[in-house]
Coordinates of C-alpha atoms and ligand atoms in Angstrom, one line a residue:
Chain A
X1 CA 44.0 6.4 10.3
X2 CA 41.3 8.9 9.2
X3 CA 38.8 7.9 6.5
X4 CA 39.4 11.2 4.7
X5 CA 43.1 10.3 4.4
X6 CA 42.2 6.8 3.3
X7 CA 40.1 8.1 0.4
X8 CA 42.6 10.9 -0.3
X9 CA 45.4 8.4 -0.7
X10 CA 43.3 6.2 -2.8
X11 CA 42.2 9.1 -5.0
X12 CA 45.8 10.2 -5.5
X13 CA 46.9 6.7 -6.4
X14 CA 44.1 6.3 -8.9
X15 CA 44.8 9.6 -10.7
X16 CA 48.6 8.9 -10.6
X17 CA 48.1 6.5 -13.4
X18 CA 45.5 8.3 -15.4
X19 CA 45.3 6.2 -18.6
X20 CA 45.1 2.9 -16.8
X21 CA 42.4 4.2 -14.4
X22 CA 40.4 5.6 -17.3
X23 CA 40.6 2.4 -19.2
X24 CA 39.5 0.4 -16.1
X25 CA 36.6 2.7 -15.4
X26 CA 35.6 2.7 -19.0
X27 CA 34.0 -0.7 -18.7
X28 CA 31.9 0.6 -15.8
X29 CA 31.2 3.9 -17.6
X30 CA 29.8 2.1 -20.6
X31 CA 27.8 -0.3 -18.4
X32 CA 26.2 2.5 -16.3
X33 CA 25.5 4.6 -19.4
X34 CA 23.9 1.7 -21.2
X35 CA 21.7 0.9 -18.2
X36 CA 20.6 4.5 -18.2
X37 CA 19.9 4.7 -21.9
X38 CA 18.1 1.3 -22.0
X39 CA 16.0 2.0 -19.0
X40 CA 15.2 5.5 -20.3
X41 CA 13.9 4.0 -23.4
X42 CA 11.9 1.4 -21.4
X43 CA 10.5 4.1 -19.2
X44 CA 9.7 6.2 -22.3
X45 CA 7.8 3.4 -23.9
X46 CA 6.1 2.8 -20.6
X47 CA 4.6 6.3 -20.3
X48 CA 4.0 6.4 -24.0
X49 CA 1.8 3.3 -23.9
X50 CA 0.0 4.4 -20.8
X51 CA -0.7 7.8 -22.3
X52 CA -2.0 6.1 -25.4
X53 CA -4.4 4.2 -23.1
X54 CA -5.7 7.2 -21.3
X55 CA -6.0 9.1 -24.5
X56 CA -9.4 7.6 -24.8
X57 CA -10.3 9.5 -21.7
X58 CA -10.3 8.4 -18.1
X59 CA -13.1 7.2 -15.7
X60 CA -14.1 4.5 -18.1
X61 CA -15.6 1.1 -17.5
X62 CA -16.3 -1.4 -20.3
X63 CA -18.9 -4.1 -20.1
X64 CA -18.5 -7.2 -22.3
X65 CA -21.0 -10.0 -22.9
X66 CA -20.0 -13.4 -21.5
X67 CA -18.4 -14.1 -18.1
X68 CA -14.6 -14.4 -18.2
X69 CA -12.3 -14.7 -15.3
X70 CA -9.2 -13.3 -17.0
X71 CA -8.8 -10.1 -18.9
X72 CA -9.3 -11.8 -22.2
X73 CA -12.1 -10.2 -24.2
X74 CA -14.0 -13.4 -24.8
X75 CA -17.3 -12.8 -26.7
X76 CA -20.3 -15.0 -26.4
X77 CA -18.4 -18.2 -25.8
X78 CA -21.2 -19.7 -23.8
X79 CA -24.2 -20.3 -25.9
X80 CA -26.7 -19.4 -23.1
X81 CA -25.2 -16.0 -22.7
X82 CA -27.7 -13.3 -23.3
X83 CA -26.3 -10.6 -25.5
X84 CA -25.9 -7.1 -24.3
X85 CA -28.6 -5.0 -25.9
X86 CA -29.2 -1.4 -26.7
X87 CA -31.8 -1.4 -24.0
X88 CA -29.1 -2.5 -21.5
X89 CA -27.0 0.5 -22.5
X90 CA -30.0 2.9 -22.2
X91 CA -30.8 1.7 -18.7
X92 CA -27.1 1.8 -17.7
X93 CA -26.9 5.4 -18.8
X94 CA -29.8 6.2 -16.4
X95 CA -27.8 5.2 -13.4
X96 CA -26.8 8.1 -11.2
X97 CA -23.2 7.2 -11.2
X98 CA -23.0 6.9 -15.0
X99 CA -22.8 10.0 -17.1
X100 CA -22.8 8.4 -20.5
X101 CA -23.1 5.0 -22.1
X102 CA -21.8 3.9 -25.4
X103 CA -23.0 0.6 -27.0
X104 CA -20.4 -0.4 -29.5
X105 CA -20.4 -2.7 -32.6
X106 CA -17.5 -2.9 -34.9
X107 CA -17.2 -4.3 -38.4
X108 CA -15.8 -3.8 -41.8
X109 CA -17.6 -2.5 -44.9
X110 CA -17.1 -0.9 -48.2
X111 CA -18.0 2.8 -48.3
X112 CA -19.0 4.4 -51.6
X113 CA -19.3 8.1 -52.2
X114 CA -19.9 9.3 -55.8
X115 CA -17.3 7.3 -57.7
X116 CA -14.8 6.8 -54.9
X117 CA -14.9 3.8 -52.6
X118 CA -12.9 2.4 -49.7
X119 CA -13.0 -0.4 -47.3
X120 CA -12.9 0.8 -43.7
X121 CA -13.8 0.1 -40.1
X122 CA -17.4 0.8 -39.3
X123 CA -18.1 1.7 -35.7
X124 CA -21.7 1.4 -34.5
X125 CA -21.9 3.9 -31.7
X126 CA -24.1 6.2 -29.8
X127 CA -24.2 10.0 -29.4
X128 CA -21.7 9.9 -26.5
X129 CA -18.6 9.2 -28.5
X130 CA -17.1 12.8 -28.3
X131 CA -17.8 12.8 -24.6
X132 CA -16.5 9.3 -23.7
X133 CA -13.6 8.9 -26.1
X134 CA -12.5 12.5 -26.0
X135 CA -12.6 13.0 -29.8
X136 CA -13.9 16.3 -31.1
X137 CA -16.0 16.9 -34.2
X138 CA -14.2 19.0 -36.7
X139 CA -17.0 19.7 -39.0
X140 CA -20.8 19.4 -38.8
X141 CA -22.0 17.5 -35.7
X142 CA -22.0 14.0 -34.2
X143 CA -24.8 11.5 -34.3
X144 CA -27.9 12.9 -32.6
X145 CA -29.0 11.9 -29.1
X146 CA -32.1 10.0 -28.2
X147 CA -32.1 8.0 -31.4
X148 CA -30.9 4.7 -29.9
X149 CA -33.8 2.5 -30.8
X150 CA -34.8 3.7 -34.2
X151 CA -32.1 6.0 -35.6
X152 CA -32.0 7.9 -38.9
X153 CA -29.3 6.8 -41.3
X154 CA -26.6 9.3 -40.4
X155 CA -22.9 8.8 -40.6
X156 CA -19.9 10.7 -39.3
X157 CA -16.5 10.3 -41.0
X158 CA -13.1 9.9 -39.6
X159 CA -10.6 12.5 -40.8
X160 CA -8.7 10.3 -43.1
X161 CA -11.8 8.6 -44.6
X162 CA -13.2 12.1 -45.3
X163 CA -10.1 13.1 -47.2
X164 CA -10.0 9.8 -49.1
X165 CA -13.6 10.0 -50.2
X166 CA -14.2 13.7 -50.7
X167 CA -10.7 15.0 -51.3
X168 CA -11.3 18.5 -50.1
X169 CA -14.9 18.8 -51.2
X170 CA -17.4 19.5 -48.4
X171 CA -18.7 16.1 -47.3
X172 CA -21.5 17.5 -45.1
X173 CA -24.9 16.5 -46.3
X174 CA -23.5 14.2 -48.9
X175 CA -25.0 10.8 -49.5
X176 CA -22.8 7.8 -49.2
X177 CA -23.3 4.0 -49.3
X178 CA -22.1 1.7 -46.6
X179 CA -22.4 -1.9 -47.9
X180 CA -25.8 -1.7 -49.4
X181 CA -27.4 0.9 -47.1
X182 CA -27.6 4.6 -47.8
X183 CA -26.4 7.1 -45.2
X184 CA -26.1 10.9 -45.1
X185 CA -22.9 12.5 -43.8
X186 CA -23.5 14.5 -40.7
X187 CA -20.0 15.4 -39.6
X188 CA -16.3 14.8 -39.8
X189 CA -14.1 14.1 -36.8
X190 CA -10.9 15.8 -35.9
X191 CA -7.6 14.1 -36.7
X192 CA -6.8 11.7 -33.9
X193 CA -3.9 9.6 -35.3
X194 CA -2.9 6.1 -34.4
X195 CA -4.2 4.5 -31.2
X196 CA -2.1 1.4 -30.3
X197 CA -1.5 0.7 -34.0
X198 CA -5.2 1.2 -34.9
X199 CA -5.9 4.2 -37.2
X200 CA -8.7 6.1 -35.5
X201 CA -9.0 8.4 -38.6
X202 CA -9.8 5.7 -41.1
X203 CA -13.2 4.9 -39.6
X204 CA -16.9 5.7 -40.0
X205 CA -19.3 6.2 -37.2
X206 CA -23.0 5.1 -37.6
X207 CA -25.7 4.5 -35.0
X208 CA -25.4 1.2 -33.1
X209 CA -28.8 -0.1 -34.2
X210 CA -27.8 0.4 -37.9
X211 CA -24.6 -1.5 -37.3
X212 CA -26.4 -4.3 -35.6
X213 CA -28.6 -4.7 -38.7
X214 CA -25.7 -4.3 -41.1
X215 CA -23.6 -7.0 -39.5
X216 CA -26.5 -9.1 -38.5
X217 CA -25.7 -9.2 -34.8
X218 CA -27.9 -9.9 -31.9
X219 CA -26.1 -7.8 -29.4
X220 CA -23.4 -5.2 -29.0
X221 CA -19.8 -6.1 -28.6
X222 CA -19.1 -3.8 -25.7
X223 CA -20.7 -1.0 -23.7
X224 CA -18.4 1.8 -22.7
X225 CA -19.5 3.7 -19.6
X226 CA -18.2 7.1 -18.5
X227 CA -18.7 7.4 -14.7
X228 CA -18.9 10.3 -12.5
X229 CA -15.4 10.8 -11.1
X230 CA -16.8 11.9 -7.7
X231 CA -18.1 8.4 -7.1
X232 CA -15.8 5.6 -6.0
X233 CA -15.0 3.1 -8.8
X234 CA -15.9 0.2 -6.6
X235 CA -19.4 1.7 -6.0
X236 CA -19.9 2.3 -9.7
X237 CA -18.9 -1.2 -10.5
X238 CA -21.3 -2.6 -8.0
X239 CA -24.2 -0.6 -9.3
X240 CA -23.5 -1.6 -12.9
X241 CA -23.3 -5.2 -11.9
X242 CA -26.5 -5.1 -9.9
X243 CA -28.4 -3.5 -12.7
X244 CA -27.3 -5.9 -15.4
X245 CA -27.8 -8.9 -13.1
X246 CA -31.4 -7.8 -12.5
X247 CA -31.9 -7.3 -16.3
X248 CA -30.3 -10.6 -17.3
X249 CA -31.2 -12.7 -14.3
X250 CA -27.6 -13.7 -13.7
X251 CA -24.0 -12.6 -14.2
X252 CA -23.4 -13.3 -17.9
X253 CA -21.2 -10.3 -18.6
X254 CA -17.8 -9.0 -17.6
X255 CA -16.8 -5.6 -16.4
X256 CA -13.3 -4.3 -17.1
X257 CA -12.4 -1.0 -15.6
X258 CA -9.7 1.2 -17.1
X259 CA -8.0 1.0 -13.8
X260 CA -7.5 -2.7 -14.0
X261 CA -6.3 -2.4 -17.6
X262 CA -3.8 0.3 -16.7
X263 CA -2.6 -1.7 -13.8
X264 CA -1.9 -4.8 -15.8
X265 CA -0.4 -2.7 -18.6
X266 CA 1.8 -1.0 -16.0
X267 CA 3.1 -4.3 -14.6
X268 CA 3.9 -5.7 -18.0
X269 CA 5.8 -2.5 -18.9
X270 CA 7.6 -2.6 -15.6
X271 CA 8.9 -6.1 -16.5
X272 CA 10.0 -4.7 -19.8
X273 CA 12.0 -1.9 -18.2
X274 CA 13.4 -4.3 -15.7
X275 CA 14.6 -6.8 -18.4
X276 CA 16.3 -4.1 -20.4
X277 CA 18.0 -3.0 -17.2
X278 CA 19.1 -6.6 -16.6
X279 CA 20.5 -6.6 -20.2
X280 CA 22.5 -3.4 -19.5
X281 CA 23.8 -5.0 -16.2
X282 CA 25.7 -7.5 -18.3
X283 CA 28.1 -4.7 -19.3
X284 CA 28.3 -3.7 -15.6
X285 CA 29.5 -7.2 -14.9
X286 CA 32.2 -6.8 -17.5
X287 CA 33.1 -3.5 -15.9
X288 CA 33.5 -5.1 -12.5
X289 CA 35.7 -7.7 -13.9
X290 CA 37.9 -4.9 -15.2
X291 CA 38.2 -3.4 -11.7
X292 CA 38.9 -6.8 -10.2
X293 CA 41.7 -7.4 -12.7
X294 CA 43.3 -4.0 -12.3
X295 CA 43.2 -4.2 -8.5
X296 CA 44.7 -7.6 -8.5
X297 CA 47.5 -6.3 -10.7
X298 CA 47.9 -3.2 -8.4
X299 CA 48.4 -5.4 -5.4
X300 CA 51.1 -7.5 -6.9
X301 CA 52.8 -4.5 -8.3
X302 CA 52.9 -2.8 -4.9
X303 CA 53.9 -5.6 -2.6
X304 CA 57.0 -3.9 -1.5
X305 CA 55.0 -0.7 -0.9
X306 CA 52.7 -2.7 1.3
X307 CA 55.7 -4.1 3.1
X308 CA 56.9 -0.6 3.7
X309 CA 53.5 0.6 5.0
X310 CA 53.3 -2.4 7.3
X311 CA 56.9 -1.7 8.6
X312 CA 56.0 1.9 9.4
X313 CA 53.0 0.8 11.4
X314 CA 50.0 0.1 9.1
X315 CA 47.7 -2.5 10.5
X316 CA 46.2 -5.2 8.2
X317 CA 42.9 -3.4 8.4
X318 CA 44.4 -0.2 7.1
X319 CA 46.0 -1.9 4.1
X320 CA 42.6 -3.5 3.4
X321 CA 40.8 -0.2 3.6
X322 CA 43.4 1.5 1.4
X323 CA 43.1 -1.0 -1.4
X324 CA 39.3 -1.3 -1.1
X325 CA 38.9 2.4 -1.3
X326 CA 41.0 2.5 -4.4
X327 CA 38.5 0.1 -6.0
X328 CA 35.7 2.3 -4.7
X329 CA 37.2 5.5 -6.1
X330 CA 37.6 3.8 -9.5
X331 CA 34.0 2.6 -9.4
X332 CA 32.8 5.9 -8.1
X333 CA 34.5 7.8 -11.0
X334 CA 33.1 5.2 -13.4
X335 CA 29.7 5.5 -12.0
X336 CA 29.6 9.3 -12.0
X337 CA 31.0 9.6 -15.5
X338 CA 28.7 6.8 -16.7
X339 CA 25.7 8.6 -15.3
X340 CA 26.6 11.8 -17.1
X341 CA 27.4 10.0 -20.3
X342 CA 24.1 8.1 -20.1
X343 CA 22.1 11.3 -19.4
X344 CA 23.9 13.0 -22.3
X345 CA 23.1 10.2 -24.7
X346 CA 19.5 10.2 -23.6
X347 CA 19.3 14.0 -24.3
X348 CA 21.0 13.4 -27.7
X349 CA 18.4 10.8 -28.5
X350 CA 15.6 13.1 -27.5
X351 CA 17.1 15.8 -29.7
X352 CA 17.9 13.6 -32.7
X353 CA 14.8 11.4 -32.7
X354 CA 11.9 13.3 -31.0
X355 CA 9.5 10.5 -32.0
X356 CA 11.3 7.9 -29.9
X357 CA 9.8 8.0 -26.4
X358 CA 12.7 8.3 -24.0
X359 CA 12.4 9.4 -20.4
X360 CA 15.1 9.4 -17.7
X361 CA 14.4 6.8 -15.2
X362 CA 15.8 8.3 -12.0
X363 CA 15.1 5.2 -10.0
X364 CA 17.4 3.2 -12.3
X365 CA 20.0 5.9 -12.4
X366 CA 20.2 5.9 -8.6
X367 CA 20.2 2.1 -8.7
X368 CA 23.0 2.1 -11.3
X369 CA 25.1 4.4 -9.1
X370 CA 24.6 2.3 -6.0
X371 CA 25.4 -0.8 -8.1
X372 CA 28.6 0.7 -9.4
X373 CA 29.7 1.4 -5.8
X374 CA 28.8 -2.2 -4.9
X375 CA 30.8 -3.4 -7.8
X376 CA 33.7 -1.5 -6.5
X377 CA 33.3 -3.1 -3.1
X378 CA 32.9 -6.6 -4.5
X379 CA 35.7 -6.3 -7.1
X380 CA 38.0 -4.7 -4.5
X381 CA 37.5 -7.0 -1.6
X382 CA 39.5 -10.0 -2.8
X383 CA 42.6 -8.0 -3.9
X384 CA 42.4 -6.0 -0.7
X385 CA 42.3 -9.1 1.4
X386 CA 45.2 -10.4 -0.5
X387 CA 47.1 -7.2 0.2
X388 CA 46.2 -7.2 3.9
X389 CA 47.3 -10.8 4.4
X390 CA 50.9 -10.1 3.2
X391 CA 53.6 -10.6 5.8
X392 CA 55.4 -7.3 6.3
X393 CA 58.9 -8.8 6.0
X394 CA 58.1 -11.0 3.0
X395 CA 56.5 -8.0 1.3
X396 CA 59.4 -5.7 1.9
X397 CA 61.8 -8.3 0.4
X398 CA 59.7 -8.6 -2.8
X399 CA 60.9 -7.1 -6.0
Chain B
X1 CA 64.9 -0.8 27.0
X2 CA 65.5 -3.6 24.5
X3 CA 66.0 -6.9 26.2
X4 CA 66.4 -10.1 24.3
X5 CA 66.5 -13.4 26.2
X6 CA 67.4 -16.7 24.6
X7 CA 66.2 -15.6 21.2
X8 CA 66.2 -18.3 18.5
X9 CA 65.1 -17.9 14.9
X10 CA 65.1 -20.8 12.6
X11 CA 63.9 -20.8 9.0
X12 CA 62.6 -24.0 7.4
X13 CA 63.6 -24.2 3.7
X14 CA 62.4 -27.5 2.4
X15 CA 64.0 -30.3 4.3
X16 CA 66.7 -28.0 5.6
X17 CA 66.4 -25.8 8.7
X18 CA 68.5 -22.6 9.0
X19 CA 69.4 -21.5 12.4
X20 CA 69.7 -17.7 11.7
X21 CA 69.7 -16.6 15.3
X22 CA 71.1 -19.0 17.9
X23 CA 70.4 -18.1 21.6
X24 CA 70.8 -14.4 21.5
X25 CA 70.9 -12.6 24.8
X26 CA 71.2 -8.8 24.4
X27 CA 70.3 -5.7 26.3
X28 CA 70.4 -2.2 24.7
X29 CA 69.8 0.8 26.9
X30 CA 68.0 4.0 26.0
X31 CA 70.1 6.4 24.1
X32 CA 72.8 3.8 23.2
X33 CA 74.6 3.7 19.9
X34 CA 75.1 0.1 18.8
X35 CA 76.5 -1.3 15.6
X36 CA 75.9 -4.9 14.5
X37 CA 78.7 -6.4 12.4
X38 CA 79.5 -9.8 11.0
X39 CA 79.9 -11.7 7.8
X40 CA 77.2 -12.1 5.2
X41 CA 74.5 -14.6 6.3
X42 CA 75.5 -14.3 10.0
X43 CA 72.0 -13.2 11.0
X44 CA 72.4 -9.4 11.3
X45 CA 69.3 -8.5 9.4
X46 CA 67.3 -11.2 11.1
X47 CA 68.3 -9.8 14.5
X48 CA 67.4 -6.3 13.5
X49 CA 64.0 -7.4 12.1
X50 CA 63.2 -9.2 15.3
X51 CA 64.1 -6.0 17.2
X52 CA 62.0 -4.0 14.8
X53 CA 59.0 -6.4 15.4
X54 CA 58.9 -7.2 11.7
X55 CA 59.9 -10.8 12.5
X56 CA 58.9 -13.0 15.3
X57 CA 61.5 -15.2 17.1
X58 CA 61.0 -18.9 17.0
X59 CA 61.6 -19.0 20.8
X60 CA 62.8 -16.7 23.5
X61 CA 61.5 -13.5 25.1
X62 CA 61.8 -10.0 23.8
X63 CA 60.7 -7.2 26.0
X64 CA 60.6 -3.6 24.9
X65 CA 60.3 -0.9 27.6
X66 CA 59.6 -3.6 30.1
X67 CA 56.7 -4.9 28.1
X68 CA 56.9 -8.4 26.7
X69 CA 56.2 -8.0 23.0
X70 CA 56.7 -11.6 21.9
X71 CA 53.0 -12.3 22.4
X72 CA 51.4 -9.3 20.9
X73 CA 48.9 -9.7 18.1
X74 CA 49.4 -8.3 14.6
X75 CA 47.6 -5.0 15.2
X76 CA 49.4 -4.4 18.5
X77 CA 52.7 -5.1 16.8
X78 CA 51.8 -2.5 14.1
X79 CA 51.0 0.0 16.8
X80 CA 54.3 -0.6 18.7
X81 CA 56.2 -0.2 15.4
X82 CA 54.3 3.0 14.6
X83 CA 55.0 4.6 17.9
X84 CA 58.4 3.3 19.1
X85 CA 60.5 2.3 16.1
X86 CA 61.9 4.0 13.1
X87 CA 63.5 1.9 10.4
X88 CA 66.0 2.9 7.7
X89 CA 66.5 0.4 4.9
X90 CA 69.4 -0.4 2.7
X91 CA 67.1 -0.1 -0.4
X92 CA 65.4 3.1 0.8
X93 CA 61.8 2.0 0.2
X94 CA 60.3 5.3 -0.8
X95 CA 57.0 5.2 -2.6
X96 CA 57.8 6.3 -6.1
X97 CA 54.6 8.2 -6.9
X98 CA 54.7 10.4 -3.8
X99 CA 56.9 13.5 -3.3
X100 CA 59.6 13.7 -0.6
X101 CA 57.2 15.5 1.7
X102 CA 54.4 13.0 1.1
X103 CA 56.7 10.0 1.8
X104 CA 57.7 11.6 5.1
X105 CA 54.1 12.2 6.0
X106 CA 53.0 8.6 5.6
X107 CA 53.6 7.3 9.1
X108 CA 51.6 10.3 10.5
X109 CA 48.7 9.5 8.1
X110 CA 48.7 5.9 9.4
X111 CA 48.8 7.2 13.0
X112 CA 45.9 9.6 12.3
X113 CA 47.7 12.8 13.0
X114 CA 45.6 15.8 12.0
X115 CA 46.6 17.4 8.7
X116 CA 47.8 20.9 10.0
X117 CA 50.1 19.2 12.4
X118 CA 51.4 16.9 9.7
X119 CA 52.3 19.7 7.4
X120 CA 54.2 21.5 10.2
X121 CA 56.1 18.4 11.2
X122 CA 57.0 17.5 7.6
X123 CA 58.3 21.0 7.1
X124 CA 60.4 20.7 10.3
X125 CA 61.7 17.2 9.3
X126 CA 62.7 18.4 5.8
X127 CA 64.6 21.2 7.4
X128 CA 66.3 18.8 9.8
X129 CA 67.6 16.7 6.9
X130 CA 68.4 19.8 4.9
X131 CA 65.9 19.1 2.0
X132 CA 63.5 22.0 2.3
X133 CA 64.1 22.8 -1.3
X134 CA 63.2 19.3 -2.4
X135 CA 59.8 18.9 -0.7
X136 CA 57.8 18.4 -3.9
X137 CA 60.4 16.3 -5.7
X138 CA 59.6 12.7 -6.3
X139 CA 62.2 10.0 -5.5
X140 CA 63.3 9.7 -9.2
X141 CA 64.2 13.3 -9.1
X142 CA 66.5 12.9 -6.0
X143 CA 70.0 11.5 -5.5
X144 CA 70.7 8.4 -3.5
X145 CA 71.9 10.4 -0.5
X146 CA 68.9 12.7 -0.7
X147 CA 66.5 9.7 -0.9
X148 CA 68.1 8.1 2.2
X149 CA 67.7 11.4 4.0
X150 CA 64.0 11.4 3.1
X151 CA 63.9 7.9 4.5
X152 CA 65.5 9.0 7.7
X153 CA 63.1 11.9 8.0
X154 CA 60.2 9.4 7.5
X155 CA 61.7 7.1 10.2
X156 CA 61.9 9.9 12.7
X157 CA 58.7 11.7 12.0
X158 CA 56.8 9.9 14.7
X159 CA 59.7 10.7 17.1
X160 CA 60.4 7.1 18.0
X161 CA 62.8 6.2 20.8
X162 CA 64.5 3.6 18.7
X163 CA 66.0 4.0 15.2
X164 CA 67.1 0.9 13.4
X165 CA 69.2 1.0 10.2
X166 CA 70.1 -2.0 8.1
X167 CA 73.2 -1.0 6.1
X168 CA 71.8 2.6 5.5
X169 CA 74.9 3.5 3.5
X170 CA 75.1 0.2 1.6
X171 CA 73.9 1.7 -1.6
X172 CA 75.5 5.1 -1.3
X173 CA 78.9 6.5 -2.3
X174 CA 81.2 7.2 0.6
X175 CA 80.6 11.0 0.6
X176 CA 76.8 10.8 0.9
X177 CA 77.2 7.8 3.2
X178 CA 79.2 10.0 5.5
X179 CA 76.4 12.6 5.5
X180 CA 73.9 9.9 6.4
X181 CA 76.0 8.6 9.3
X182 CA 76.4 12.1 10.7
X183 CA 72.6 12.6 10.5
X184 CA 72.0 9.4 12.3
X185 CA 74.6 10.2 15.0
X186 CA 73.0 13.6 15.4
X187 CA 69.7 11.9 16.2
X188 CA 71.5 9.6 18.6
X189 CA 72.9 12.7 20.4
X190 CA 69.3 13.7 21.0
X191 CA 68.7 10.5 23.0
X192 CA 67.4 8.3 20.2
X193 CA 68.6 4.7 20.6
X194 CA 70.5 3.9 17.4
X195 CA 71.1 0.3 16.2
X196 CA 72.9 0.1 12.9
X197 CA 74.1 -2.8 10.7
X198 CA 77.2 -2.1 8.7
X199 CA 79.9 -4.0 6.9
X200 CA 82.3 -1.1 7.2
X201 CA 84.8 -1.5 10.2
X202 CA 85.4 2.2 10.3
X203 CA 81.7 3.1 10.5
X204 CA 81.0 0.3 13.0
X205 CA 83.8 1.4 15.3
X206 CA 82.2 4.8 15.7
X207 CA 79.5 3.2 17.8
X208 CA 79.7 3.0 21.6
X209 CA 79.3 -0.7 21.3
X210 CA 79.9 -3.2 18.5
X211 CA 77.9 -6.5 18.5
X212 CA 79.6 -9.1 16.3
X213 CA 77.6 -12.0 15.0
X214 CA 78.9 -15.2 13.5
X215 CA 76.5 -18.0 12.4
X216 CA 73.6 -16.5 14.5
X217 CA 75.6 -16.2 17.7
X218 CA 77.0 -13.1 19.4
X219 CA 80.7 -13.4 19.8
Ligands
ATP1 N1 63.1 -15.7 5.0 C1 64.1 -16.5 5.0 N2 63.9 -17.8 4.7 C2 64.9 -18.7 4.8 N3 66.1 -18.4 5.2 C3 66.4 -17.1 5.6 C4 65.3 -16.1 5.5 N4 65.9 -15.0 5.9 C5 67.1 -15.2 6.3 N5 67.4 -16.5 6.0 C6 68.7 -17.2 6.3 O1 69.1 -16.8 7.6 C7 70.5 -16.5 7.6 C8 70.8 -15.1 8.1 O2 70.3 -14.2 7.1 P1 70.4 -12.6 7.3 O3 69.7 -11.9 6.2 O4 70.0 -12.2 8.7 O5 72.0 -12.4 7.1 P2 72.8 -11.0 7.2 O6 73.7 -11.2 8.3 O7 71.9 -9.9 7.2 O8 73.5 -11.1 5.8 P3 73.9 -9.9 4.8 O9 75.1 -9.2 5.4 O10 74.3 -10.6 3.6 O11 72.8 -9.0 4.7 C9 71.0 -16.7 6.2 O12 71.6 -18.0 6.1 C10 69.8 -16.7 5.3 O13 69.9 -17.5 4.2
MG2 MG1 71.4 -8.3 5.9

């Protein structure tokens, strides 16, 4: 018996009771479609989060005070830790492999301008912010270079803060008060939006040294380094480490590369996608039970047909193949229709809710298709064995 | 070509054992026309099923074309049935969802005959049973006599040497029954060995030889 005939017979049997086949395949269709939709959302969230993370620019290394073994951003937990200083940042920026260094201090303070005031995030930074964080200055200019140690009291406003404080008036050159200190507005940043739930526009940038004074800190919280992309990350890491070790006399700092961060993010998000896929697979299980049920019914309905086929010379193996391929045809149809339905729903979501990050996950689509065929095989095997085992004469007599 | 030696067939039903065939010795030659007659329950169908290799005797030796077939395995039996034996049933046994042509085609599909050849042979077979106008009709659109002719076309499509029929006219009115018998006898004229069970004395006596069974024994 030729395989093409086996499948042709199976296909004709399946389409000969259309409604029943559609209802049977429906379970699988819904299962496959939901796997596709769920994994597309998982995949979308994945690339959304990763792009949020690289939005700050790439080729970044961050140095934190204190030695930690995990990724946790532990501050000066050990009392003997020497804080990271502005001088550390200056000397790091002089390394060949480093193109810019940004010593960072963060805090909260009340900002006053004329009669308006607002509590907001204060970022003590260096001149390299536009370069390292990939944020442009919309108006005026950013903090001046070469004023690390003894900077003038300049401030640059985030977009939202500028709107809140000055409401359309030109903020450039205006005097403002941060806490109790007086600053002059030098520039306004472009709109950047949310960054992992943190509003980048509701901030004010002042020189690091000023922020250290303002928040009464000994050292900076973090030094962000932009490295030369032509140099190997490992090499850069080694140079940074060697320099700081020399300056501090031991390794009392941690280096986290963006690469490491992306990698761990990536693996967390992969687990997320995998678990929604697993969730969708529950409906696949339901679909496979449907096929198992209908194939069991099909065998008992067609016992006399099986007897006839055996009488005219069908071997057990042929009967087995015929029934197995019916289950396969059902699951193939369910799989294909489910894939199209899933892709269609994903496109609809994209169209209806453009803010929701969805992205077709082809790996999971392929996997869903293969799984649907596997389901056909698994759900078809037992009824097919039952059919093949029938004794020709007993089967002929049945009715 | 068909040689049965000391064939017994017993059925175990609970405590009771039924001796359906009791020491059958029978030889049927190529091209013969044999009818099997006897009262209900005498073992006619059991005998035909043994000959058709649908049932295995409890003891005894059956050789077909000088090959002992009592020890063949299931797949070999299926192959012998496919290639040597055509069977016509009292209850037709057509597959309801297939057309007349497709029902006739089935044994060739099982045997792996290429599709072009199948189509040609089905057309010829439909012509031979005078149903060329009914090729695409499904069984529920055919009369009893037409259904049985489709069944005969199906039984003959692999050109077997042996045609077995278990009361082929049992469910037909006498007029269409007559047509079926003529069709079978025609095939017998073309050297097909024909073995037919019947209850009808008139039909039975048309055969070259009548085998009478009573209580599983040939008398
Ligand atoms: N599968 C079976 N299990 C048990 N007993 C059986 C079985 N098949 C046949 N028999 C018994 O064997 C005997 C012969 O049955 P068989 O069907 O050969 O009779 P028959 O001559 O064809 O009768 P009829 O003319 O009514 O068709 C009967 O007594 C029957 O009850
Ligand atoms: Mg009988």
